């Protein structure tokens, strides 16, 4: 998966320079995905006709909303695709368009520029933006636990934290660096930092001893590149007092000001989508796979299933859906404090203005 | 039958010999057959498996060598470039440009080649650059990138740089050509910087892997066997299932199928090992073997899937035939066992049925000894026939004996009937007579016996008393008795002289006495007026005379041989005078010759003593007393002859 995206990235870089600018993934679209796309178009048409017939008045009053994911379609955003596909947004009176964020077209920029009404952002990135004066507001903190982790091979002699000293570690840039660096400092580790790309190949080939990984993504890629979990040593940051809860839903203050009900409806419908996805994993994975295929992405079912199940583990930490979407002040304070200490932000934004309660899931 | 099948042992025990025989032989031969069949199957299967493994590794090494030789050619391009650049470290843009162009132009296998440098290697103003030459529509085009394109983070640059070793990238889809799979070989370029040898850049060559797919798909094993290649991280590079290519790793497939075995095979493959392992085909889902060899420089691995059932089809067919022959053999064996056991048990069953018939008494059964068969059953049959014949003969004899005996018994019964009907049995016979008392008893023995007695008035004053014993048995004796009695009665009226009566009777009897029967007779005539008791004896026991108040004495002898022996016998007579209270006791030899268990006879002496003890009593009491004495003497010994006594007492 990430290998593919890595490939995409490499080729994009080269292609842009060469002047062709066509990502290779476009070429992957053979007749089968085209047929599937056609099928979906027809289905979508049929579904919309059905809804028009059912509730013509409601259809007319749907409020148009756009929403940006952090990345290309994958199970990390399953809840939103499920909410869209299963008509939960319509149920809440919204007509939602999902836009895919990408490295060269980040969701934060889309939100900032007003191209979308809502977007997924990481808490750390959002705090940074807010401290820079961008008036974005957290309306839902979906993930409660950080999925960022460090992975090492036991075969390289790393079994515990101290074993990592003086080893090469692959780190992603920007907000991905904050937790690892704080971690190294906390445990007094002297690491040789190597910038890490979007694949785990450098790690797999022994280019680094320790790799950054998202639990729901790269960790599984490593496992399905032939390393058993027992052969790996893992360090989860949330277990070391460095919990930066990641994916949350953000909107600009002015969007909220215009119509706060839209945000409430969007959050409620999205959470319903997520709960449905958690309880119907196979169906949700199929929906995600449809969007991936439509975006000409290589799609591996087992990987998406793993991703969805880990999203559930990170979002539902106490076994209950109650409180889904809450941003705990403690998590905010911890994240902001560390951001300030690492010099990324100068001022900690005020929690009250950063977080706007748009309703949490109150069912069990 | 048994009510339930819970007691198998009991069931077996109640089954027929044929069943037991068939069961035991079939069970043991099935076991034997299974052992031989299993061993044969295992051995032939192992042999074939070894052969397949050999031919598999041969074929795979051939294909692997071809792939490696092509990859080696591609590897040589950046290697030569690096060699040239490292030998002439004073290179500039132009040198690099020319070398790249020549490499791409002169090597048909190469799609493109690039040189990427670390910051400030080419000069102190350039923070990084990439020169890239590639083929397009038969022309060679070039392009340039700088550090802003962050090529430092690309796998093709970063990996060889970090591990300081030439590497093949994971294959990827060609971004311009469409469906062509490409791979990049990256070689680190070293140079002396700040007095130390270090990496100053990476030189690469891009190769189309179109031929790889064709080469691997040329591997055909049976109908459904196929080859596939995975990358160092397990990604499927070529595979008959196109959707898997560059999309899934072998471990994804293993996870989706929950196939731990496949995951282990994948791990061995990416480690660069070669091997041969059982698995399940990704395409057909059937059992297969996977053989794999590393494509050494690339770190990729070539695998060939051998469909087990197809390759094993010969051996399965062979074993199926062997199995069917075995089953056929069992059927034949079963038939033979049933035939033989029936040939043994059929006569036995017949014998068993026949025995039941014999028990019912039917001996007229047919039993044919099987000709020519001299086994135990044949012998048994013959013995049985012998037994049957012996039984028949015995029964026949028994029937005859029984018939004879029955005839004899019936004759004796008739004789007894005649005998008893001939003697007077009403006592007192002459209730009005006051001159004498008379009492007699005849107790017939079972077999032997011909005693008789009679008494009658010849005229008003003469009373004839006769006692006798026919020597002989059965009806002839009884008839003779009747004749003698009749003759006596007839002649007594004529003469009133005992000796003459006997003579006449003797003459009559002896005349036609072909059966040589004879009769002892004591004949007497009492003149009731005078008390004269005239008598003659023909071979009979002389009666006891008991004069009143005296001891019993035998009568004086007067007579000759028994009647019927000689026709001209002359009898004599004698006369005693009886007075009141005198007693004459007549008897037959059944009285004196009654035996006790010590073979002693009752004898005249005992009779005399017995009579003396009761001589004052009435004739009836005397008789019963004497009989009592005889009974107590003989005890339980059965009576062997008629016992007859007649007591005459004058009043």
mmCIF file of C-alpha atoms in Angstrom, chain B residues 394-624:
data_model
loop_
_atom_site.group_PDB
_atom_site.id
_atom_site.type_symbol
_atom_site.label_atom_id
_atom_site.label_comp_id
_atom_site.label_asym_id
_atom_site.label_seq_id
_atom_site.Cartn_x
_atom_site.Cartn_y
_atom_site.Cartn_z
ATOM 1 C CA UNK B 394 -32.079 -102.091 16.916
ATOM 2 C CA UNK B 395 -35.522 -100.594 16.700
ATOM 3 C CA UNK B 396 -36.607 -103.347 14.345
ATOM 4 C CA UNK B 397 -35.312 -105.973 16.772
ATOM 5 C CA UNK B 398 -36.908 -104.185 19.627
ATOM 6 C CA UNK B 399 -40.206 -104.068 17.817
ATOM 7 C CA UNK B 400 -40.061 -107.751 17.102
ATOM 8 C CA UNK B 401 -39.074 -108.622 20.651
ATOM 9 C CA UNK B 402 -41.783 -106.414 21.977
ATOM 10 C CA UNK B 403 -44.309 -108.053 19.662
ATOM 11 C CA UNK B 404 -43.262 -111.509 20.790
ATOM 12 C CA UNK B 405 -43.388 -110.454 24.356
ATOM 13 C CA UNK B 406 -46.734 -108.873 23.921
ATOM 14 C CA UNK B 407 -48.056 -112.000 22.270
ATOM 15 C CA UNK B 408 -46.693 -114.089 25.080
ATOM 16 C CA UNK B 409 -48.126 -111.829 27.656
ATOM 17 C CA UNK B 410 -51.479 -111.840 26.004
ATOM 18 C CA UNK B 411 -51.346 -115.657 25.775
ATOM 19 C CA UNK B 412 -50.456 -115.880 29.428
ATOM 20 C CA UNK B 413 -53.244 -113.510 30.244
ATOM 21 C CA UNK B 414 -55.678 -115.645 28.264
ATOM 22 C CA UNK B 415 -54.299 -118.758 29.923
ATOM 23 C CA UNK B 416 -54.687 -117.197 33.325
ATOM 24 C CA UNK B 417 -58.183 -116.125 32.477
ATOM 25 C CA UNK B 418 -59.029 -119.641 31.418
ATOM 26 C CA UNK B 419 -57.267 -121.048 34.480
ATOM 27 C CA UNK B 420 -59.095 -118.781 36.869
ATOM 28 C CA UNK B 421 -62.403 -119.278 35.166
ATOM 29 C CA UNK B 422 -62.056 -123.034 35.567
ATOM 30 C CA UNK B 423 -61.680 -123.146 39.336
ATOM 31 C CA UNK B 424 -64.598 -122.649 41.710
ATOM 32 C CA UNK B 425 -64.237 -119.415 43.599
ATOM 33 C CA UNK B 426 -67.382 -119.194 45.670
ATOM 34 C CA UNK B 427 -66.937 -120.161 49.316
ATOM 35 C CA UNK B 428 -68.598 -121.837 51.002
ATOM 36 C CA UNK B 429 -69.591 -123.731 47.870
ATOM 37 C CA UNK B 430 -72.345 -125.728 49.520
ATOM 38 C CA UNK B 431 -73.855 -123.664 52.261
ATOM 39 C CA UNK B 432 -76.333 -126.370 53.189
ATOM 40 C CA UNK B 433 -73.761 -129.058 53.579
ATOM 41 C CA UNK B 434 -72.800 -129.764 57.191
ATOM 42 C CA UNK B 435 -70.471 -132.712 56.774
ATOM 43 C CA UNK B 436 -67.347 -130.799 55.805
ATOM 44 C CA UNK B 437 -65.822 -127.377 55.208
ATOM 45 C CA UNK B 438 -63.751 -126.664 52.180
ATOM 46 C CA UNK B 439 -61.654 -123.680 51.196
ATOM 47 C CA UNK B 440 -59.215 -123.166 48.358
ATOM 48 C CA UNK B 441 -57.070 -120.445 46.950
ATOM 49 C CA UNK B 442 -55.144 -120.127 43.704
ATOM 50 C CA UNK B 443 -52.651 -117.332 43.469
ATOM 51 C CA UNK B 444 -51.349 -117.400 39.926
ATOM 52 C CA UNK B 445 -47.771 -116.509 39.208
ATOM 53 C CA UNK B 446 -46.986 -114.138 36.312
ATOM 54 C CA UNK B 447 -45.440 -116.430 33.800
ATOM 55 C CA UNK B 448 -45.309 -120.024 34.753
ATOM 56 C CA UNK B 449 -48.352 -121.721 36.120
ATOM 57 C CA UNK B 450 -50.926 -124.299 35.344
ATOM 58 C CA UNK B 451 -52.385 -125.057 38.749
ATOM 59 C CA UNK B 452 -55.993 -126.005 39.048
ATOM 60 C CA UNK B 453 -58.370 -127.483 41.513
ATOM 61 C CA UNK B 454 -61.978 -128.575 41.391
ATOM 62 C CA UNK B 455 -64.534 -130.207 43.652
ATOM 63 C CA UNK B 456 -67.991 -131.443 42.989
ATOM 64 C CA UNK B 457 -70.505 -133.999 44.158
ATOM 65 C CA UNK B 458 -70.393 -137.109 42.033
ATOM 66 C CA UNK B 459 -73.657 -138.192 43.566
ATOM 67 C CA UNK B 460 -75.357 -137.286 46.812
ATOM 68 C CA UNK B 461 -72.801 -138.991 48.994
ATOM 69 C CA UNK B 462 -69.656 -138.866 47.030
ATOM 70 C CA UNK B 463 -67.684 -135.668 46.876
ATOM 71 C CA UNK B 464 -64.805 -135.469 44.398
ATOM 72 C CA UNK B 465 -61.866 -133.177 45.076
ATOM 73 C CA UNK B 466 -59.124 -132.771 42.517
ATOM 74 C CA UNK B 467 -55.977 -130.664 42.410
ATOM 75 C CA UNK B 468 -53.405 -130.565 39.617
ATOM 76 C CA UNK B 469 -50.656 -128.826 37.878
ATOM 77 C CA UNK B 470 -50.254 -128.706 34.123
ATOM 78 C CA UNK B 471 -46.615 -128.735 33.166
ATOM 79 C CA UNK B 472 -46.386 -126.193 30.326
ATOM 80 C CA UNK B 473 -47.291 -122.687 29.620
ATOM 81 C CA UNK B 474 -49.816 -120.548 27.945
ATOM 82 C CA UNK B 475 -53.011 -121.360 26.222
ATOM 83 C CA UNK B 476 -52.166 -124.990 25.372
ATOM 84 C CA UNK B 477 -51.582 -125.656 29.061
ATOM 85 C CA UNK B 478 -54.771 -123.862 30.024
ATOM 86 C CA UNK B 479 -56.737 -125.766 27.413
ATOM 87 C CA UNK B 480 -55.235 -129.016 28.646
ATOM 88 C CA UNK B 481 -56.300 -128.044 32.128
ATOM 89 C CA UNK B 482 -59.820 -127.514 30.913
ATOM 90 C CA UNK B 483 -59.768 -130.815 29.113
ATOM 91 C CA UNK B 484 -58.403 -132.627 32.165
ATOM 92 C CA UNK B 485 -61.002 -130.987 34.366
ATOM 93 C CA UNK B 486 -63.793 -131.875 31.999
ATOM 94 C CA UNK B 487 -62.570 -135.453 31.603
ATOM 95 C CA UNK B 488 -62.243 -135.836 35.348
ATOM 96 C CA UNK B 489 -65.775 -134.614 35.843
ATOM 97 C CA UNK B 490 -67.042 -136.909 33.124
ATOM 98 C CA UNK B 491 -65.240 -140.029 34.265
ATOM 99 C CA UNK B 492 -65.836 -139.406 37.948
ATOM 100 C CA UNK B 493 -69.531 -139.790 37.362
ATOM 101 C CA UNK B 494 -68.895 -143.022 35.485
ATOM 102 C CA UNK B 495 -66.671 -144.869 37.989
ATOM 103 C CA UNK B 496 -66.339 -143.070 41.280
ATOM 104 C CA UNK B 497 -62.944 -144.802 41.624
ATOM 105 C CA UNK B 498 -60.021 -142.370 41.548
ATOM 106 C CA UNK B 499 -57.444 -144.754 39.971
ATOM 107 C CA UNK B 500 -59.828 -145.568 37.150
ATOM 108 C CA UNK B 501 -60.729 -141.995 36.532
ATOM 109 C CA UNK B 502 -57.038 -141.124 36.250
ATOM 110 C CA UNK B 503 -56.361 -144.037 33.932
ATOM 111 C CA UNK B 504 -59.150 -142.992 31.621
ATOM 112 C CA UNK B 505 -58.142 -139.379 31.667
ATOM 113 C CA UNK B 506 -54.525 -140.370 31.062
ATOM 114 C CA UNK B 507 -55.480 -142.486 28.144
ATOM 115 C CA UNK B 508 -57.384 -139.625 26.570
ATOM 116 C CA UNK B 509 -54.683 -137.038 27.122
ATOM 117 C CA UNK B 510 -51.719 -139.171 26.119
ATOM 118 C CA UNK B 511 -53.329 -140.218 22.885
ATOM 119 C CA UNK B 512 -52.906 -137.011 20.922
ATOM 120 C CA UNK B 513 -50.309 -135.424 23.082
ATOM 121 C CA UNK B 514 -48.079 -134.069 20.377
ATOM 122 C CA UNK B 515 -47.012 -131.144 22.486
ATOM 123 C CA UNK B 516 -45.832 -133.582 25.162
ATOM 124 C CA UNK B 517 -47.731 -131.736 27.820
ATOM 125 C CA UNK B 518 -48.478 -133.555 31.017
ATOM 126 C CA UNK B 519 -50.449 -132.923 34.141
ATOM 127 C CA UNK B 520 -49.899 -133.907 37.739
ATOM 128 C CA UNK B 521 -53.202 -134.673 39.353
ATOM 129 C CA UNK B 522 -54.280 -135.676 42.851
ATOM 130 C CA UNK B 523 -57.793 -137.000 42.720
ATOM 131 C CA UNK B 524 -59.901 -138.005 45.687
ATOM 132 C CA UNK B 525 -63.470 -138.992 46.355
ATOM 133 C CA UNK B 526 -64.902 -138.562 49.846
ATOM 134 C CA UNK B 527 -67.809 -140.641 50.972
ATOM 135 C CA UNK B 528 -69.506 -138.204 53.192
ATOM 136 C CA UNK B 529 -71.524 -140.910 54.903
ATOM 137 C CA UNK B 530 -68.629 -143.135 55.883
ATOM 138 C CA UNK B 531 -65.813 -140.653 55.898
ATOM 139 C CA UNK B 532 -63.819 -142.850 53.504
ATOM 140 C CA UNK B 533 -61.444 -140.767 51.550
ATOM 141 C CA UNK B 534 -60.326 -142.654 48.398
ATOM 142 C CA UNK B 535 -57.578 -141.132 46.386
ATOM 143 C CA UNK B 536 -55.098 -141.664 43.550
ATOM 144 C CA UNK B 537 -52.115 -139.597 42.634
ATOM 145 C CA UNK B 538 -50.635 -138.864 39.192
ATOM 146 C CA UNK B 539 -47.224 -137.373 39.915
ATOM 147 C CA UNK B 540 -48.575 -134.688 42.276
ATOM 148 C CA UNK B 541 -47.452 -133.699 45.763
ATOM 149 C CA UNK B 542 -49.093 -135.847 48.375
ATOM 150 C CA UNK B 543 -51.416 -133.805 50.585
ATOM 151 C CA UNK B 544 -50.933 -133.481 54.295
ATOM 152 C CA UNK B 545 -53.378 -135.409 56.411
ATOM 153 C CA UNK B 546 -53.977 -133.957 59.826
ATOM 154 C CA UNK B 547 -55.852 -136.248 62.026
ATOM 155 C CA UNK B 548 -57.550 -134.421 64.787
ATOM 156 C CA UNK B 549 -55.032 -133.628 67.532
ATOM 157 C CA UNK B 550 -52.102 -135.152 65.614
ATOM 158 C CA UNK B 551 -49.224 -133.775 63.626
ATOM 159 C CA UNK B 552 -49.661 -133.285 59.896
ATOM 160 C CA UNK B 553 -48.471 -136.268 57.933
ATOM 161 C CA UNK B 554 -48.237 -136.805 54.210
ATOM 162 C CA UNK B 555 -50.888 -139.116 52.852
ATOM 163 C CA UNK B 556 -49.807 -142.683 52.217
ATOM 164 C CA UNK B 557 -48.493 -143.094 48.716
ATOM 165 C CA UNK B 558 -50.843 -144.423 46.071
ATOM 166 C CA UNK B 559 -50.322 -143.490 42.422
ATOM 167 C CA UNK B 560 -48.105 -143.327 39.369
ATOM 168 C CA UNK B 561 -46.586 -140.804 36.909
ATOM 169 C CA UNK B 562 -48.256 -137.696 35.730
ATOM 170 C CA UNK B 563 -51.131 -137.845 33.313
ATOM 171 C CA UNK B 564 -50.270 -137.540 29.629
ATOM 172 C CA UNK B 565 -46.856 -139.156 29.600
ATOM 173 C CA UNK B 566 -47.669 -142.753 28.876
ATOM 174 C CA UNK B 567 -51.028 -143.831 27.580
ATOM 175 C CA UNK B 568 -51.051 -147.130 29.427
ATOM 176 C CA UNK B 569 -50.120 -146.011 32.917
ATOM 177 C CA UNK B 570 -51.922 -147.968 35.636
ATOM 178 C CA UNK B 571 -52.815 -145.979 38.736
ATOM 179 C CA UNK B 572 -53.347 -147.292 42.185
ATOM 180 C CA UNK B 573 -55.561 -145.882 44.855
ATOM 181 C CA UNK B 574 -55.760 -145.914 48.598
ATOM 182 C CA UNK B 575 -58.351 -144.960 51.087
ATOM 183 C CA UNK B 576 -58.138 -143.345 54.471
ATOM 184 C CA UNK B 577 -61.030 -142.901 56.787
ATOM 185 C CA UNK B 578 -61.625 -139.391 57.916
ATOM 186 C CA UNK B 579 -63.518 -138.506 60.978
ATOM 187 C CA UNK B 580 -64.753 -135.265 62.407
ATOM 188 C CA UNK B 581 -61.995 -132.642 62.807
ATOM 189 C CA UNK B 582 -59.638 -134.369 60.399
ATOM 190 C CA UNK B 583 -58.056 -132.169 57.816
ATOM 191 C CA UNK B 584 -56.675 -132.810 54.356
ATOM 192 C CA UNK B 585 -54.397 -130.121 53.007
ATOM 193 C CA UNK B 586 -53.820 -130.325 49.276
ATOM 194 C CA UNK B 587 -51.307 -128.077 47.632
ATOM 195 C CA UNK B 588 -49.155 -127.656 44.567
ATOM 196 C CA UNK B 589 -45.378 -127.400 44.310
ATOM 197 C CA UNK B 590 -45.724 -123.573 44.190
ATOM 198 C CA UNK B 591 -46.190 -123.743 47.959
ATOM 199 C CA UNK B 592 -43.278 -125.903 48.960
ATOM 200 C CA UNK B 593 -40.998 -124.605 46.273
ATOM 201 C CA UNK B 594 -41.489 -120.937 47.068
ATOM 202 C CA UNK B 595 -38.008 -119.414 47.272
ATOM 203 C CA UNK B 596 -36.683 -116.809 49.599
ATOM 204 C CA UNK B 597 -33.813 -114.469 48.741
ATOM 205 C CA UNK B 598 -31.272 -117.076 49.940
ATOM 206 C CA UNK B 599 -32.554 -119.514 47.349
ATOM 207 C CA UNK B 600 -34.091 -121.665 50.094
ATOM 208 C CA UNK B 601 -37.412 -123.437 49.530
ATOM 209 C CA UNK B 602 -40.402 -123.142 51.812
ATOM 210 C CA UNK B 603 -40.332 -127.012 51.931
ATOM 211 C CA UNK B 604 -42.684 -129.670 53.276
ATOM 212 C CA UNK B 605 -41.288 -129.242 56.745
ATOM 213 C CA UNK B 606 -42.130 -125.562 56.965
ATOM 214 C CA UNK B 607 -45.573 -126.262 55.516
ATOM 215 C CA UNK B 608 -46.068 -128.958 58.100
ATOM 216 C CA UNK B 609 -45.057 -126.601 60.914
ATOM 217 C CA UNK B 610 -47.226 -123.867 59.522
ATOM 218 C CA UNK B 611 -50.239 -126.194 59.302
ATOM 219 C CA UNK B 612 -49.702 -127.503 62.775
ATOM 220 C CA UNK B 613 -49.774 -124.034 64.178
ATOM 221 C CA UNK B 614 -53.270 -123.456 62.902
ATOM 222 C CA UNK B 615 -54.857 -126.854 62.555
ATOM 223 C CA UNK B 616 -57.694 -126.035 64.870
ATOM 224 C CA UNK B 617 -58.815 -123.127 62.793
ATOM 225 C CA UNK B 618 -61.278 -123.094 59.909
ATOM 226 C CA UNK B 619 -60.038 -124.024 56.418
ATOM 227 C CA UNK B 620 -60.191 -120.382 55.352
ATOM 228 C CA UNK B 621 -58.075 -119.256 58.280
ATOM 229 C CA UNK B 622 -55.652 -122.119 57.785
ATOM 230 C CA UNK B 623 -55.185 -121.042 54.177
ATOM 231 C CA UNK B 624 -54.653 -117.436 55.051
#
